[in-house]
Short mmCIF file of C-alpha atoms in Angstrom, two decimals:
data_model
loop_
_atom_site.label_atom_id
_atom_site.label_comp_id
_atom_site.label_asym_id
_atom_site.label_seq_id
_atom_site.Cartn_x
_atom_site.Cartn_y
_atom_site.Cartn_z
CA MET A 1 -4.64 -60.37 -0.59
CA GLN A 2 -5.61 -57.03 0.95
CA ALA A 3 -3.26 -54.09 0.67
CA PRO A 4 -1.53 -53.07 3.88
CA PRO A 5 -2.24 -49.62 5.34
CA SER A 6 0.97 -48.26 3.83
CA ALA A 7 0.01 -49.32 0.30
CA PRO A 8 -0.53 -46.66 -2.37
CA GLU A 9 -4.30 -47.25 -2.30
CA ALA A 10 -4.42 -46.42 1.40
CA GLY A 11 -2.29 -43.37 0.85
CA VAL A 12 -4.58 -42.10 -1.89
CA GLU A 13 -7.62 -42.59 0.33
CA SER A 14 -5.92 -40.78 3.22
CA ALA A 15 -4.90 -37.91 0.93
CA ALA A 16 -8.46 -37.63 -0.35
CA ARG A 17 -9.80 -37.39 3.19
CA SER A 18 -7.15 -34.77 3.96
CA ARG A 19 -8.15 -32.69 0.94
CA ASP A 20 -11.82 -32.90 1.88
CA HIS A 21 -10.99 -31.79 5.41
CA ALA A 22 -8.86 -28.92 4.10
CA ALA A 23 -11.82 -27.79 1.97
CA ASP A 24 -14.04 -27.52 5.05
CA PRO A 25 -15.87 -24.15 5.09
CA VAL A 26 -14.38 -23.29 8.49
CA ALA A 27 -10.86 -23.91 7.19
CA ILE A 28 -11.55 -21.76 4.12
CA VAL A 29 -12.90 -18.85 6.18
CA LEU A 30 -9.90 -19.02 8.51
CA GLN A 31 -7.55 -19.09 5.51
CA VAL A 32 -9.21 -16.03 3.98
CA LEU A 33 -8.97 -14.20 7.32
CA ALA A 34 -5.28 -15.06 7.61
CA ASP A 35 -4.62 -13.93 4.03
CA THR A 36 -6.33 -10.61 4.76
CA GLY A 37 -4.25 -10.17 7.91
CA TYR A 38 -1.05 -10.81 5.98
CA GLY A 39 -2.26 -8.34 3.37
CA VAL A 40 -2.69 -5.65 6.03
CA TRP A 41 0.81 -6.34 7.37
CA ALA A 42 2.40 -6.43 3.90
CA LEU A 43 0.92 -3.09 2.85
CA GLN A 44 1.68 -1.46 6.18
CA GLY A 45 5.25 -2.75 6.07
CA MET A 46 5.64 -1.48 2.51
CA ALA A 47 4.33 1.97 3.48
CA LEU A 48 6.65 2.12 6.48
CA ALA A 49 9.63 1.03 4.39
CA PHE A 50 9.01 3.86 1.91
CA GLY A 51 8.20 6.37 4.65
CA ILE A 52 4.67 7.11 3.43
CA PHE A 53 2.64 5.56 6.27
CA ARG A 54 0.54 7.80 8.47
CA GLU A 55 2.23 9.38 11.45
CA GLY A 56 1.22 8.44 14.97
CA ARG A 57 1.70 5.43 17.20
CA GLY A 58 -1.97 4.52 17.35
CA GLU A 59 -2.26 4.72 13.56
CA SER A 60 0.37 1.95 13.35
CA LEU A 61 -0.75 -0.21 16.26
CA VAL A 62 -4.40 -0.56 15.20
CA PRO A 63 -3.68 -2.17 11.78
CA LEU A 64 -1.04 -4.39 13.38
CA ALA A 65 -3.51 -5.57 16.02
CA VAL A 66 -6.34 -6.23 13.54
CA GLY A 67 -3.97 -8.09 11.23
CA MET A 68 -2.76 -10.17 14.16
CA LEU A 69 -6.34 -11.09 15.10
CA PHE A 70 -6.98 -12.25 11.54
CA VAL A 71 -3.76 -14.25 11.34
CA ILE A 72 -4.10 -16.04 14.69
CA ALA A 73 -7.80 -16.84 14.29
CA GLY A 74 -6.90 -20.23 12.85
CA LEU A 75 -4.39 -20.85 15.63
CA VAL A 76 -7.02 -20.12 18.26
CA VAL A 77 -9.54 -22.44 16.60
CA ALA A 78 -6.95 -25.21 16.31
CA SER A 79 -6.16 -24.79 20.01
CA VAL A 80 -9.67 -24.74 21.47
CA ARG A 81 -11.57 -27.10 19.17
CA GLY A 82 -11.36 -30.85 19.23
CA SER A 83 -9.57 -33.10 16.79
CA SER A 84 -12.29 -32.47 14.19
CA GLY A 85 -11.31 -28.82 13.81
CA PRO A 86 -8.88 -27.63 11.12
CA ALA A 87 -5.21 -27.60 12.00
CA TRP A 88 -3.16 -24.40 11.78
CA HIS A 89 -0.55 -24.97 9.07
CA GLY A 90 -0.64 -28.66 9.96
CA TRP A 91 -0.06 -27.95 13.66
CA ARG A 92 -2.40 -28.44 16.60
CA PRO A 93 -1.09 -26.77 19.76
CA GLY A 94 -1.42 -29.19 22.65
CA HIS A 95 -1.62 -32.22 20.33
CA HIS A 96 1.80 -31.94 18.66
CA ALA A 97 4.85 -30.95 20.67
CA TRP A 98 6.63 -29.11 17.85
CA PRO A 99 5.17 -26.85 15.11
CA THR A 100 5.45 -27.89 11.51
CA ARG A 101 7.76 -26.07 9.12
CA SER A 102 4.84 -24.14 7.66
CA ALA A 103 3.69 -23.12 11.15
CA LEU A 104 7.21 -21.96 12.03
CA ILE A 105 7.32 -19.77 8.91
CA ALA A 106 3.94 -18.31 9.82
CA LEU A 107 5.08 -17.67 13.39
CA ALA A 108 8.26 -15.99 12.13
CA SER A 109 6.18 -13.18 10.64
CA PHE A 110 5.17 -12.18 14.17
CA LEU A 111 8.74 -11.11 14.97
CA PRO A 112 8.90 -8.12 12.56
CA MET A 113 5.31 -7.27 13.52
CA LEU A 114 6.37 -6.98 17.17
CA ALA A 115 9.43 -4.99 16.08
CA VAL A 116 7.24 -2.53 14.17
CA ALA A 117 4.90 -2.24 17.15
CA GLY A 118 7.82 -1.40 19.41
CA LEU A 119 9.57 1.01 17.04
CA THR A 120 6.71 3.13 15.72
CA ARG A 121 7.02 6.57 17.23
CA GLY A 122 5.34 9.59 15.69
CA ASP A 123 6.79 10.24 12.23
CA ASN A 124 8.12 6.67 11.63
CA ASP A 125 11.24 8.06 9.90
CA PHE A 126 13.70 6.11 12.06
CA TRP A 127 15.81 3.78 9.89
CA ALA A 128 15.12 0.79 12.17
CA THR A 129 11.37 1.35 11.77
CA ARG A 130 11.74 1.31 7.99
CA LEU A 131 13.88 -1.82 8.15
CA ALA A 132 11.33 -3.56 10.39
CA GLY A 133 8.57 -2.52 7.97
CA ALA A 134 10.43 -3.96 5.00
CA THR A 135 11.03 -7.20 6.92
CA LEU A 136 7.35 -7.37 7.86
CA MET A 137 6.38 -6.98 4.21
CA LEU A 138 8.75 -9.72 3.06
CA CYS A 139 7.74 -12.15 5.81
CA SER A 140 4.03 -11.57 5.13
CA LEU A 141 4.44 -12.15 1.40
CA GLY A 142 6.57 -15.22 2.11
CA SER A 143 3.90 -16.65 4.39
CA LEU A 144 1.26 -16.11 1.70
CA ILE A 145 3.31 -17.85 -0.97
CA HIS A 146 4.59 -20.70 1.18
CA GLY A 147 1.35 -21.49 2.98
CA MET A 148 -0.61 -22.35 -0.16
CA PRO A 149 -3.78 -24.24 0.90
CA ARG A 150 -4.18 -27.77 -0.43
CA TRP A 151 -7.75 -27.19 -1.49
CA GLY A 152 -6.57 -24.30 -3.68
CA ALA A 153 -3.74 -26.11 -5.47
CA PRO A 154 -5.17 -28.86 -7.65
CA SER A 155 -2.98 -31.26 -9.54
CA ARG A 156 -4.11 -29.71 -12.83
CA LEU A 157 -1.31 -27.38 -13.84
CA ALA A 158 -3.55 -25.18 -15.97
CA SER A 159 -5.95 -24.37 -13.14
CA SER A 160 -3.26 -23.79 -10.53
CA ALA A 161 -0.92 -21.66 -12.65
CA VAL A 162 -2.45 -18.33 -11.57
CA LEU A 163 -3.12 -19.37 -7.96
CA PRO A 164 -0.06 -17.80 -6.23
CA VAL A 165 -0.56 -14.48 -8.02
CA GLY A 166 -4.27 -14.52 -7.28
CA ARG A 167 -3.77 -15.29 -3.61
CA VAL A 168 -1.22 -12.51 -3.10
CA MET A 169 -3.38 -10.06 -5.05
CA ALA A 170 -6.48 -11.00 -3.03
CA ALA A 171 -4.57 -10.58 0.24
CA LEU A 172 -3.33 -7.12 -0.76
CA TYR A 173 -6.79 -6.14 -2.01
CA GLY A 174 -8.51 -7.21 1.20
CA GLY A 175 -5.74 -5.72 3.35
CA GLY A 176 -5.98 -2.45 1.44
CA LEU A 177 -9.70 -2.20 2.10
CA TRP A 178 -9.11 -2.68 5.84
CA LEU A 179 -6.35 -0.04 5.84
CA TRP A 180 -8.79 2.30 4.11
CA LEU A 181 -11.28 1.56 6.89
CA PHE A 182 -8.73 2.58 9.54
CA VAL A 183 -8.20 5.89 7.76
CA ALA A 184 -11.89 6.56 7.09
CA ALA A 185 -12.85 5.73 10.69
CA ASP A 186 -10.36 8.26 12.04
CA GLY A 187 -12.30 11.02 13.79
CA SER A 188 -9.82 13.66 12.62
CA VAL A 189 -10.66 13.00 8.95
CA VAL A 190 -13.40 15.30 7.67
CA VAL A 191 -16.40 13.45 6.25
CA GLY A 192 -16.85 14.37 2.62
CA PRO A 193 -15.30 13.69 -0.79
CA ALA A 194 -11.99 11.87 -0.70
CA GLN A 195 -9.02 14.10 0.00
CA PRO A 196 -6.44 14.50 -2.80
CA GLN A 197 -3.84 12.42 -0.94
CA HIS A 198 -6.35 9.55 -0.60
CA GLN A 199 -7.59 9.47 -4.20
CA PRO A 200 -4.57 7.55 -5.59
CA TRP A 201 -5.09 4.87 -2.92
CA LEU A 202 -8.75 4.47 -3.88
CA LEU A 203 -7.73 4.23 -7.54
CA VAL A 204 -5.16 1.53 -6.71
CA LEU A 205 -7.83 -0.48 -4.89
CA LEU A 206 -10.14 -0.21 -7.90
CA VAL A 207 -7.38 -1.43 -10.23
CA MET A 208 -6.56 -4.29 -7.85
CA ALA A 209 -10.22 -5.35 -7.81
CA LEU A 210 -10.25 -5.40 -11.62
CA LEU A 211 -7.03 -7.42 -11.85
CA LEU A 212 -8.16 -9.86 -9.18
CA GLY A 213 -11.45 -10.41 -11.00
CA LEU A 214 -9.53 -11.17 -14.19
CA ILE A 215 -7.17 -13.57 -12.41
CA GLU A 216 -10.00 -15.45 -10.73
CA GLY A 217 -11.87 -15.61 -14.03
CA MET A 218 -8.77 -17.15 -15.64
CA ARG A 219 -8.57 -19.71 -12.85
CA TRP A 220 -12.19 -20.77 -13.25
CA HIS A 221 -11.85 -20.88 -17.02
CA ALA A 222 -8.71 -23.04 -16.79
CA LEU A 223 -10.39 -25.50 -14.42
CA ARG A 224 -13.48 -25.65 -16.63
CA GLN A 225 -11.35 -26.31 -19.70
CA SER A 226 -9.40 -29.06 -17.93
CA GLU A 227 -12.62 -30.88 -17.05
CA SER A 228 -14.80 -30.15 -20.07
CA GLU A 229 -13.70 -33.26 -21.93
CA SER A 230 -14.52 -35.66 -19.10
CA ALA A 231 -17.70 -34.32 -17.51
CA PRO A 232 -20.91 -32.60 -18.63
CA GLN A 233 -21.66 -29.06 -17.56
CA ASN A 234 -24.66 -27.64 -15.77
CA GLY A 235 -25.54 -24.41 -13.99
CA ARG A 236 -25.17 -25.31 -10.32
CA VAL A 237 -22.26 -22.98 -9.60
CA LEU A 238 -23.20 -19.96 -11.73
CA PRO A 239 -25.67 -18.24 -9.32
CA ALA A 240 -23.32 -18.63 -6.35
CA ARG A 241 -20.38 -17.37 -8.42
CA PHE A 242 -22.43 -14.31 -9.34
CA THR A 243 -23.12 -13.68 -5.65
CA ALA A 244 -19.43 -14.09 -4.82
CA ALA A 245 -18.45 -11.61 -7.54
CA LEU A 246 -21.09 -9.15 -6.36
CA LEU A 247 -19.85 -9.29 -2.77
CA GLY A 248 -16.17 -9.51 -3.56
CA TYR A 249 -15.81 -6.91 -6.29
CA ALA A 250 -18.97 -5.00 -7.24
CA ILE A 251 -20.03 -3.73 -3.80
CA PRO A 252 -16.49 -2.71 -2.72
CA CYS A 253 -15.92 -0.92 -6.04
CA ILE A 254 -19.21 0.97 -5.72
CA ALA A 255 -18.23 1.97 -2.18
CA LEU A 256 -14.84 3.17 -3.44
CA LEU A 257 -16.46 5.27 -6.16
CA LEU A 258 -18.95 6.77 -3.70
CA ALA A 259 -16.17 7.60 -1.29
CA ASP A 260 -14.17 9.28 -4.03
CA ARG A 261 -17.00 11.41 -5.40
CA TRP A 262 -19.39 12.09 -2.55
CA GLN A 263 -18.80 10.90 0.99
CA ALA A 264 -15.72 9.18 2.43
CA SER A 265 -17.02 7.66 5.66
CA GLY A 266 -16.25 4.73 7.93
CA ALA A 267 -19.59 3.11 7.07
CA LEU A 268 -18.71 2.83 3.38
CA ALA A 269 -15.24 1.52 4.19
CA LEU A 270 -16.62 -1.07 6.62
CA LEU A 271 -19.18 -2.22 4.04
CA ALA A 272 -16.46 -2.62 1.41
CA ALA A 273 -14.07 -4.51 3.71
CA LEU A 274 -16.68 -6.93 5.06
CA SER A 275 -18.26 -7.50 1.64
CA ALA A 276 -14.89 -8.34 0.08
CA LEU A 277 -14.11 -10.71 2.93
CA VAL A 278 -17.39 -12.60 2.58
CA GLY A 279 -17.17 -12.66 -1.20
CA ARG A 280 -13.64 -14.04 -1.16
CA ALA A 281 -14.57 -16.78 1.31
CA LEU A 282 -17.59 -17.78 -0.79
CA GLU A 283 -15.55 -17.83 -3.99
CA GLN A 284 -12.84 -20.02 -2.45
CA GLN A 285 -15.45 -22.42 -1.08
CA LEU A 286 -17.04 -22.72 -4.52
CA TYR A 287 -13.66 -23.31 -6.15
CA ALA A 288 -12.75 -25.98 -3.60
CA ARG A 289 -16.07 -27.74 -4.20
CA ALA A 290 -15.67 -27.54 -7.99
CA ASN A 291 -12.14 -28.87 -7.74
CA ARG A 292 -13.42 -31.93 -5.89
CA VAL A 293 -16.38 -32.75 -8.12
CA GLY A 294 -14.81 -31.74 -11.43
CA GLY A 295 -16.35 -30.03 -14.42
CA ALA A 296 -19.91 -31.16 -13.66
CA ALA A 297 -20.20 -28.25 -11.24
CA PHE A 298 -19.50 -25.55 -13.79
CA ALA A 299 -21.81 -23.37 -15.79
#
């Protein structure tokens, strides 16, 4: 007798198709963009809460706008593409009347963002601006932790143990590079070696890149160890992982060092931000593929 559609076998097959769809390259790129946008908002909110963000209304509105574009990219794709496109936190505007809980949490982060946009005036020392910045930081971090992608959270506890920390760290790292771009592209900043007030920020980004590389290395090692007993290993992933590391960490770090010692320019900052974005997307795609096929994909 055949199992009905609600049988466990049917549920497993449906879950497998859902995981494969969640690991679609388009979905991964949109997730990385959203994480970067939340990283921009979290760092900007933190700086506003502590009163160390740059003065000026435009200096606050530009990062907010770029972060919003990154965050809503997935929502736009889910709205304009057909049913084959990735959903935005499980929600397709126009197809489902009410957003999912994850989508509502993601949408809630827009409220403090709008509050910050309306309150930023000159020196940003107003207590309500600081409170809105702190709320924006907390909502952005909450969205990052709650909206964990299915393709990034395998059932193997060892390989998923460092995932939340790695995702938050990657979001802050990518967001920090984009905030550096906004500063470096400012026409009022003199082109030349990094100014003393900018050097600690460049050092923090270098440390974050090192920590993120270690966390991602631990995640790959844990997944390889969890599969080494059941599948042979070959070198299919190693060259692509090297490329992802080069784009995600090496090139941005070289740009940071050049900016600190010789020339802090918008071109270097743009190269670092885009390279980290592409490298992160490639690394997550490789990890999603390896998680599906198991240890046979590892070097």
